[in-house]
mmCIF file of C-alpha atoms in Angstrom:
data_model
loop_
_atom_site.group_PDB
_atom_site.id
_atom_site.type_symbol
_atom_site.label_atom_id
_atom_site.label_comp_id
_atom_site.label_asym_id
_atom_site.label_seq_id
_atom_site.Cartn_x
_atom_site.Cartn_y
_atom_site.Cartn_z
ATOM 1 C CA MET A 270 67.124 65.319 -73.418
ATOM 2 C CA ASN A 271 66.215 63.916 -76.822
ATOM 3 C CA ARG A 272 66.117 67.202 -78.689
ATOM 4 C CA GLN A 273 69.178 68.642 -80.330
ATOM 5 C CA GLY A 274 68.475 72.075 -78.849
ATOM 6 C CA GLN A 275 68.798 70.760 -75.309
ATOM 7 C CA TRP A 276 72.453 69.981 -76.006
ATOM 8 C CA GLN A 277 73.303 73.547 -76.970
ATOM 9 C CA VAL A 278 75.329 75.221 -74.221
ATOM 10 C CA ALA A 279 76.062 78.920 -74.669
ATOM 11 C CA GLY A 280 79.646 79.785 -75.557
ATOM 12 C CA ASN A 281 82.609 77.948 -77.009
ATOM 13 C CA ALA A 282 84.526 75.278 -75.064
ATOM 14 C CA PRO A 283 86.921 77.655 -73.210
ATOM 15 C CA GLU A 284 84.016 79.903 -72.202
ATOM 16 C CA VAL A 285 82.017 76.931 -70.924
ATOM 17 C CA TYR A 286 85.129 75.645 -69.155
ATOM 18 C CA GLU A 287 85.538 78.938 -67.246
ATOM 19 C CA ARG A 288 81.836 79.474 -66.532
ATOM 20 C CA GLU A 289 80.786 75.913 -65.669
ATOM 21 C CA LEU A 290 83.770 73.680 -64.946
ATOM 22 C CA VAL A 291 86.052 76.016 -63.014
ATOM 23 C CA PRO A 292 83.454 76.667 -60.268
ATOM 24 C CA ALA A 293 82.239 73.067 -60.132
ATOM 25 C CA VAL A 294 85.477 71.102 -60.507
ATOM 26 C CA PHE A 295 88.743 73.053 -60.600
ATOM 27 C CA GLY A 296 88.347 76.333 -58.765
ATOM 28 C CA VAL A 297 88.205 74.943 -55.238
ATOM 29 C CA TRP A 298 91.613 73.316 -55.744
ATOM 30 C CA ALA A 299 93.366 76.398 -57.132
ATOM 31 C CA PRO A 300 94.131 78.160 -53.814
ATOM 32 C CA ILE A 301 95.312 74.841 -52.376
ATOM 33 C CA VAL A 302 97.738 74.422 -55.276
ATOM 34 C CA VAL A 303 98.951 78.013 -54.889
ATOM 35 C CA ASP A 304 99.519 77.466 -51.160
ATOM 36 C CA LEU A 305 101.837 74.532 -51.906
ATOM 37 C CA ALA A 306 104.579 76.930 -53.034
ATOM 38 C CA GLN A 307 103.748 79.846 -50.709
ATOM 39 C CA PRO A 308 104.401 82.670 -53.215
ATOM 40 C CA ARG A 309 105.613 85.874 -51.594
ATOM 41 C CA PRO A 310 105.184 89.528 -52.586
ATOM 42 C CA GLY A 311 107.515 90.467 -55.410
ATOM 43 C CA GLU A 312 108.126 86.947 -56.693
ATOM 44 C CA ARG A 313 107.999 85.799 -60.300
ATOM 45 C CA VAL A 314 105.483 83.035 -61.039
ATOM 46 C CA LEU A 315 104.878 80.816 -64.067
ATOM 47 C CA ASP A 316 101.622 78.879 -64.502
ATOM 48 C CA VAL A 317 102.121 76.092 -67.068
ATOM 49 C CA ALA A 318 99.024 74.819 -68.904
ATOM 50 C CA CYS A 319 97.179 77.709 -67.276
ATOM 51 C CA GLY A 320 93.857 77.166 -69.045
ATOM 52 C CA THR A 321 91.578 80.100 -68.327
ATOM 53 C CA GLY A 322 93.918 81.265 -65.571
ATOM 54 C CA ILE A 323 92.403 80.503 -62.164
ATOM 55 C CA VAL A 324 95.762 79.567 -60.568
ATOM 56 C CA ALA A 325 97.539 82.509 -62.206
ATOM 57 C CA ARG A 326 94.920 84.956 -60.927
ATOM 58 C CA ILE A 327 95.201 83.723 -57.343
ATOM 59 C CA ALA A 328 99.001 83.746 -57.524
ATOM 60 C CA ALA A 329 98.926 87.322 -58.829
ATOM 61 C CA ALA A 330 97.072 88.432 -55.737
ATOM 62 C CA ARG A 331 99.733 86.769 -53.577
ATOM 63 C CA VAL A 332 102.779 88.300 -55.274
ATOM 64 C CA GLY A 333 101.152 91.703 -55.539
ATOM 65 C CA PRO A 334 102.054 94.662 -57.737
ATOM 66 C CA THR A 335 105.801 94.164 -57.265
ATOM 67 C CA GLY A 336 105.617 90.587 -58.518
ATOM 68 C CA SER A 337 104.741 89.082 -61.882
ATOM 69 C CA VAL A 338 102.780 86.108 -63.166
ATOM 70 C CA VAL A 339 102.933 84.529 -66.611
ATOM 71 C CA GLY A 340 100.326 82.024 -67.761
ATOM 72 C CA VAL A 341 101.333 79.674 -70.580
ATOM 73 C CA ASP A 342 98.984 77.462 -72.588
ATOM 74 C CA LEU A 343 98.902 75.893 -76.047
ATOM 75 C CA ASN A 344 95.220 76.711 -76.535
ATOM 76 C CA PRO A 345 94.678 80.286 -77.777
ATOM 77 C CA GLY A 346 90.985 80.072 -76.903
ATOM 78 C CA MET A 347 91.809 79.392 -73.259
ATOM 79 C CA LEU A 348 94.203 82.352 -73.210
ATOM 80 C CA SER A 349 91.592 84.615 -74.787
ATOM 81 C CA VAL A 350 89.150 83.789 -71.995
ATOM 82 C CA ALA A 351 91.928 84.218 -69.403
ATOM 83 C CA ARG A 352 92.566 87.748 -70.669
ATOM 84 C CA SER A 353 88.881 88.622 -70.570
ATOM 85 C CA VAL A 354 88.401 87.293 -67.023
ATOM 86 C CA VAL A 355 91.363 89.171 -65.582
ATOM 87 C CA SER A 356 89.792 92.532 -66.319
ATOM 88 C CA THR A 357 86.929 91.766 -63.907
ATOM 89 C CA ASP A 358 88.741 89.653 -61.265
ATOM 90 C CA VAL A 359 89.529 91.700 -58.152
ATOM 91 C CA ARG A 360 92.037 89.076 -56.943
ATOM 92 C CA SER A 361 94.446 89.806 -59.783
ATOM 93 C CA ASP A 362 96.556 92.481 -58.127
ATOM 94 C CA GLY A 363 99.932 91.696 -59.714
ATOM 95 C CA PRO A 364 100.991 92.067 -63.329
ATOM 96 C CA LEU A 365 99.612 89.189 -65.381
ATOM 97 C CA HIS A 366 100.814 88.139 -68.826
ATOM 98 C CA TRP A 367 99.588 85.361 -71.105
ATOM 99 C CA GLN A 368 101.650 83.516 -73.689
ATOM 100 C CA GLU A 369 100.897 80.718 -76.129
ATOM 101 C CA ALA A 370 103.641 78.108 -75.820
ATOM 102 C CA SER A 371 104.338 74.407 -75.363
ATOM 103 C CA ALA A 372 105.287 73.109 -71.924
ATOM 104 C CA ASP A 373 108.260 71.208 -73.303
ATOM 105 C CA LYS A 374 109.680 74.328 -75.034
ATOM 106 C CA LEU A 375 109.126 77.192 -72.624
ATOM 107 C CA PRO A 376 110.180 80.507 -74.218
ATOM 108 C CA PHE A 377 111.977 81.890 -71.168
ATOM 109 C CA PRO A 378 115.629 82.167 -70.097
ATOM 110 C CA ASP A 379 117.104 79.938 -67.418
ATOM 111 C CA GLY A 380 116.243 80.999 -63.890
ATOM 112 C CA SER A 381 113.426 83.350 -64.882
ATOM 113 C CA PHE A 382 110.971 82.384 -62.116
ATOM 114 C CA ASP A 383 110.751 81.766 -58.392
ATOM 115 C CA VAL A 384 107.686 79.500 -58.589
ATOM 116 C CA VAL A 385 106.257 77.225 -61.280
ATOM 117 C CA TYR A 386 102.708 75.856 -61.052
ATOM 118 C CA CYS A 387 100.989 73.210 -63.146
ATOM 119 C CA GLN A 388 97.416 72.349 -62.154
ATOM 120 C CA LEU A 389 96.008 69.332 -63.991
ATOM 121 C CA GLY A 390 98.230 69.705 -67.034
ATOM 122 C CA LEU A 391 101.131 67.296 -66.655
ATOM 123 C CA GLN A 392 99.052 64.205 -67.402
ATOM 124 C CA PHE A 393 98.199 65.559 -70.861
ATOM 125 C CA PHE A 394 101.726 66.369 -72.023
ATOM 126 C CA ALA A 395 103.125 64.169 -74.787
ATOM 127 C CA ASP A 396 106.591 64.366 -73.199
ATOM 128 C CA ARG A 397 106.109 64.755 -69.458
ATOM 129 C CA ALA A 398 109.802 64.370 -68.697
ATOM 130 C CA ALA A 399 110.780 67.155 -71.103
ATOM 131 C CA ALA A 400 108.114 69.447 -69.670
ATOM 132 C CA LEU A 401 109.379 68.892 -66.128
ATOM 133 C CA ARG A 402 112.958 69.525 -67.202
ATOM 134 C CA GLU A 403 111.809 72.809 -68.727
ATOM 135 C CA MET A 404 110.016 73.761 -65.520
ATOM 136 C CA ARG A 405 113.211 73.161 -63.585
ATOM 137 C CA ARG A 406 115.319 75.052 -66.116
ATOM 138 C CA VAL A 407 113.273 78.229 -65.843
ATOM 139 C CA LEU A 408 113.354 78.192 -62.033
ATOM 140 C CA ASP A 409 116.072 80.035 -60.192
ATOM 141 C CA ALA A 410 118.476 78.392 -57.738
ATOM 142 C CA GLU A 411 115.909 78.338 -54.915
ATOM 143 C CA GLY A 412 112.830 77.875 -57.038
ATOM 144 C CA ARG A 413 109.739 75.902 -56.047
ATOM 145 C CA LEU A 414 107.440 73.634 -58.035
ATOM 146 C CA ALA A 415 103.803 72.883 -57.218
ATOM 147 C CA LEU A 416 101.582 70.694 -59.329
ATOM 148 C CA MET A 417 98.365 68.734 -59.191
ATOM 149 C CA VAL A 418 97.073 65.642 -60.958
ATOM 150 C CA TRP A 419 94.005 63.554 -60.214
ATOM 151 C CA GLN A 420 94.174 60.188 -58.508
ATOM 152 C CA GLY A 421 92.481 57.273 -60.292
ATOM 153 C CA ILE A 422 89.181 57.847 -62.064
ATOM 154 C CA HIS A 423 87.301 55.579 -59.649
ATOM 155 C CA GLU A 424 88.194 58.041 -56.876
ATOM 156 C CA GLY A 425 85.838 60.363 -58.778
ATOM 157 C CA PRO A 426 82.717 58.212 -59.287
ATOM 158 C CA GLY A 427 80.948 60.825 -61.381
ATOM 159 C CA PHE A 428 83.738 60.802 -63.946
ATOM 160 C CA ALA A 429 83.975 57.011 -63.848
ATOM 161 C CA ALA A 430 80.241 56.753 -64.523
ATOM 162 C CA LEU A 431 80.474 59.258 -67.372
ATOM 163 C CA ALA A 432 83.400 57.372 -68.943
ATOM 164 C CA GLU A 433 81.555 54.059 -68.764
ATOM 165 C CA ALA A 434 78.372 55.564 -70.204
ATOM 166 C CA LEU A 435 80.318 57.230 -73.011
ATOM 167 C CA GLU A 436 81.918 53.922 -73.913
ATOM 168 C CA ARG A 437 78.534 52.196 -74.103
ATOM 169 C CA HIS A 438 76.502 54.885 -75.830
ATOM 170 C CA VAL A 439 78.924 57.111 -77.784
ATOM 171 C CA GLY A 440 82.103 55.147 -78.436
ATOM 172 C CA GLN A 441 85.626 54.302 -77.394
ATOM 173 C CA GLU A 442 87.082 57.625 -78.570
ATOM 174 C CA ALA A 443 84.850 59.558 -76.195
ATOM 175 C CA ALA A 444 85.599 57.201 -73.315
ATOM 176 C CA THR A 445 89.336 57.582 -73.905
ATOM 177 C CA ILE A 446 89.002 61.379 -73.823
ATOM 178 C CA MET A 447 87.103 61.136 -70.540
ATOM 179 C CA ARG A 448 89.741 58.920 -68.926
ATOM 180 C CA ALA A 449 92.730 60.996 -70.099
ATOM 181 C CA PRO A 450 92.666 63.478 -67.165
ATOM 182 C CA PHE A 451 93.330 60.539 -64.833
ATOM 183 C CA GLY A 452 96.290 59.200 -66.790
ATOM 184 C CA LEU A 453 98.969 60.076 -64.201
ATOM 185 C CA SER A 454 97.275 58.864 -61.047
ATOM 186 C CA ASN A 455 100.086 56.800 -59.538
ATOM 187 C CA ALA A 456 101.885 58.847 -56.873
ATOM 188 C CA ASP A 457 105.089 56.819 -57.100
ATOM 189 C CA GLN A 458 105.259 57.356 -60.869
ATOM 190 C CA LEU A 459 104.628 61.061 -60.384
ATOM 191 C CA GLU A 460 107.372 61.403 -57.777
ATOM 192 C CA ALA A 461 109.844 59.476 -59.933
ATOM 193 C CA LEU A 462 109.167 61.762 -62.913
ATOM 194 C CA VAL A 463 109.725 64.886 -60.831
ATOM 195 C CA ARG A 464 112.908 63.592 -59.207
ATOM 196 C CA ALA A 465 114.279 62.491 -62.593
ATOM 197 C CA ALA A 466 113.891 66.083 -63.798
ATOM 198 C CA GLY A 467 116.278 67.215 -61.062
ATOM 199 C CA PHE A 468 113.924 68.328 -58.307
ATOM 200 C CA GLN A 469 114.468 67.529 -54.645
ATOM 201 C CA ASP A 470 112.504 67.712 -51.387
ATOM 202 C CA VAL A 471 109.570 66.141 -53.219
ATOM 203 C CA SER A 472 106.418 65.816 -51.136
ATOM 204 C CA ILE A 473 103.011 64.457 -52.175
ATOM 205 C CA GLN A 474 99.714 64.978 -50.391
ATOM 206 C CA GLN A 475 96.550 63.066 -51.343
ATOM 207 C CA PRO A 476 93.509 65.080 -50.246
ATOM 208 C CA SER A 477 89.914 64.534 -51.256
ATOM 209 C CA GLY A 478 87.379 67.093 -52.386
ATOM 210 C CA THR A 479 83.903 67.330 -53.874
ATOM 211 C CA VAL A 480 82.635 68.021 -57.379
ATOM 212 C CA ARG A 481 79.305 69.867 -57.370
ATOM 213 C CA PHE A 482 76.794 70.479 -60.146
ATOM 214 C CA PRO A 483 73.138 71.517 -59.903
ATOM 215 C CA SER A 484 72.066 68.211 -61.477
ATOM 216 C CA VAL A 485 73.307 65.165 -63.360
ATOM 217 C CA GLU A 486 72.068 66.708 -66.597
ATOM 218 C CA ARG A 487 74.042 69.890 -65.975
ATOM 219 C CA PHE A 488 77.133 67.811 -65.165
ATOM 220 C CA VAL A 489 76.946 65.861 -68.415
ATOM 221 C CA LEU A 490 76.089 68.813 -70.644
ATOM 222 C CA SER A 491 78.658 71.160 -69.112
ATOM 223 C CA TYR A 492 81.479 68.651 -69.065
ATOM 224 C CA VAL A 493 80.819 67.646 -72.664
ATOM 225 C CA ALA A 494 80.530 71.239 -73.902
ATOM 226 C CA GLY A 495 83.592 72.450 -71.999
ATOM 227 C CA SER A 496 85.956 69.678 -73.055
ATOM 228 C CA PRO A 497 87.167 67.762 -76.133
ATOM 229 C CA LEU A 498 84.152 65.487 -75.659
ATOM 230 C CA ALA A 499 82.068 68.005 -77.583
ATOM 231 C CA GLY A 500 83.272 66.644 -80.925
ATOM 232 C CA PRO A 501 82.467 62.938 -80.576
ATOM 233 C CA VAL A 502 79.268 63.524 -78.594
ATOM 234 C CA SER A 503 77.997 65.906 -81.280
ATOM 235 C CA GLN A 504 78.188 62.993 -83.721
ATOM 236 C CA ALA A 505 75.947 60.795 -81.562
ATOM 237 C CA THR A 506 72.223 60.464 -82.227
ATOM 238 C CA ASP A 507 69.580 62.034 -80.010
ATOM 239 C CA ALA A 508 68.744 58.564 -78.678
ATOM 240 C CA GLU A 509 72.372 57.866 -77.832
ATOM 241 C CA ARG A 510 72.712 61.158 -75.990
ATOM 242 C CA GLU A 511 69.509 60.523 -74.079
ATOM 243 C CA ALA A 512 70.800 57.069 -73.133
ATOM 244 C CA LEU A 513 74.093 58.634 -72.029
ATOM 245 C CA VAL A 514 72.411 60.944 -69.539
ATOM 246 C CA THR A 515 70.080 58.211 -68.310
ATOM 247 C CA ALA A 516 73.003 55.868 -67.660
ATOM 248 C CA VAL A 517 74.929 58.518 -65.722
ATOM 249 C CA ARG A 518 71.816 59.461 -63.722
ATOM 250 C CA ASN A 519 71.206 55.828 -62.799
ATOM 251 C CA ALA A 520 74.821 55.320 -61.750
ATOM 252 C CA LEU A 521 74.967 58.422 -59.557
ATOM 253 C CA GLY A 522 71.720 58.145 -57.639
ATOM 254 C CA LYS A 523 73.509 57.928 -54.280
ATOM 255 C CA TYR A 524 75.276 61.236 -54.961
ATOM 256 C CA THR A 525 72.159 63.139 -56.054
ATOM 257 C CA SER A 526 69.784 65.180 -53.904
ATOM 258 C CA ASN A 527 66.883 67.465 -54.706
ATOM 259 C CA THR A 528 69.280 70.387 -55.009
ATOM 260 C CA GLU A 529 72.536 69.087 -56.476
ATOM 261 C CA LEU A 530 74.862 66.371 -57.662
ATOM 262 C CA ALA A 531 77.881 66.083 -55.332
ATOM 263 C CA PHE A 532 80.490 63.337 -55.649
ATOM 264 C CA PRO A 533 84.000 62.872 -54.227
ATOM 265 C CA ILE A 534 87.249 63.383 -56.095
ATOM 266 C CA ALA A 535 90.849 62.834 -54.996
ATOM 267 C CA ALA A 536 94.088 64.463 -56.085
ATOM 268 C CA ASN A 537 97.851 64.096 -55.874
ATOM 269 C CA LEU A 538 99.337 67.452 -54.804
ATOM 270 C CA LEU A 539 103.097 67.643 -55.256
ATOM 271 C CA SER A 540 105.576 70.219 -54.051
ATOM 272 C CA ALA A 541 109.327 70.242 -54.699
ATOM 273 C CA ARG A 542 112.412 72.455 -54.829
ATOM 274 C CA VAL A 543 115.252 72.924 -57.254
#
């Protein structure tokens, strides 16, 4: 791992995210998130912070050709990949549209949607309360909300090990980036935020799942290349990067077999109504 070339992963960050991270980390949760709101044929769906569109694509298959799905994200690169994937995804039966926009300033009239989804986006928003108020505003009188955030980082030992190794061998900035996805892990805080935005019938489930990569090395390289970690890690020396992978490998021995790395992860899944 000490050669620069070994850290080159094909594609830009959104492409790596879709190709490597969606199957290994996010994709298995997407149908579970969609099921939280039970979208029906003909309904109008909004996917906030849609990324490369896995939730939107599954929802489109549920609402069918008489329904509609809009995916919103601030990252034009993510939306570009989302558009390219849709053309080859057989699950995307309903009309799908993609729009660059901020979650706290959604460019839609009041009551435009029956369902709003947000998978692993709320924790990143600068103004979570404003984003939730916007989600409620664009829902109709009987609209449903479904969202997902991770539980604490130590519920996902692979990510905890990566964060600790980044702090030791790359720097605090990288460690902070790694811990950010787990920044809204408290279920009580999450419920309070959603209720304060005007939602009712709030329910939170806390299931566990599994993150799977072919190896520790693939986990580290793919997660770095498909996330904002790419910047700070690219500034590290070859020796520091080699030490990073070694530290993660040593920490995750109990989760590694001859064929894969598999470690647990836990989520907060929230559903609510207007």
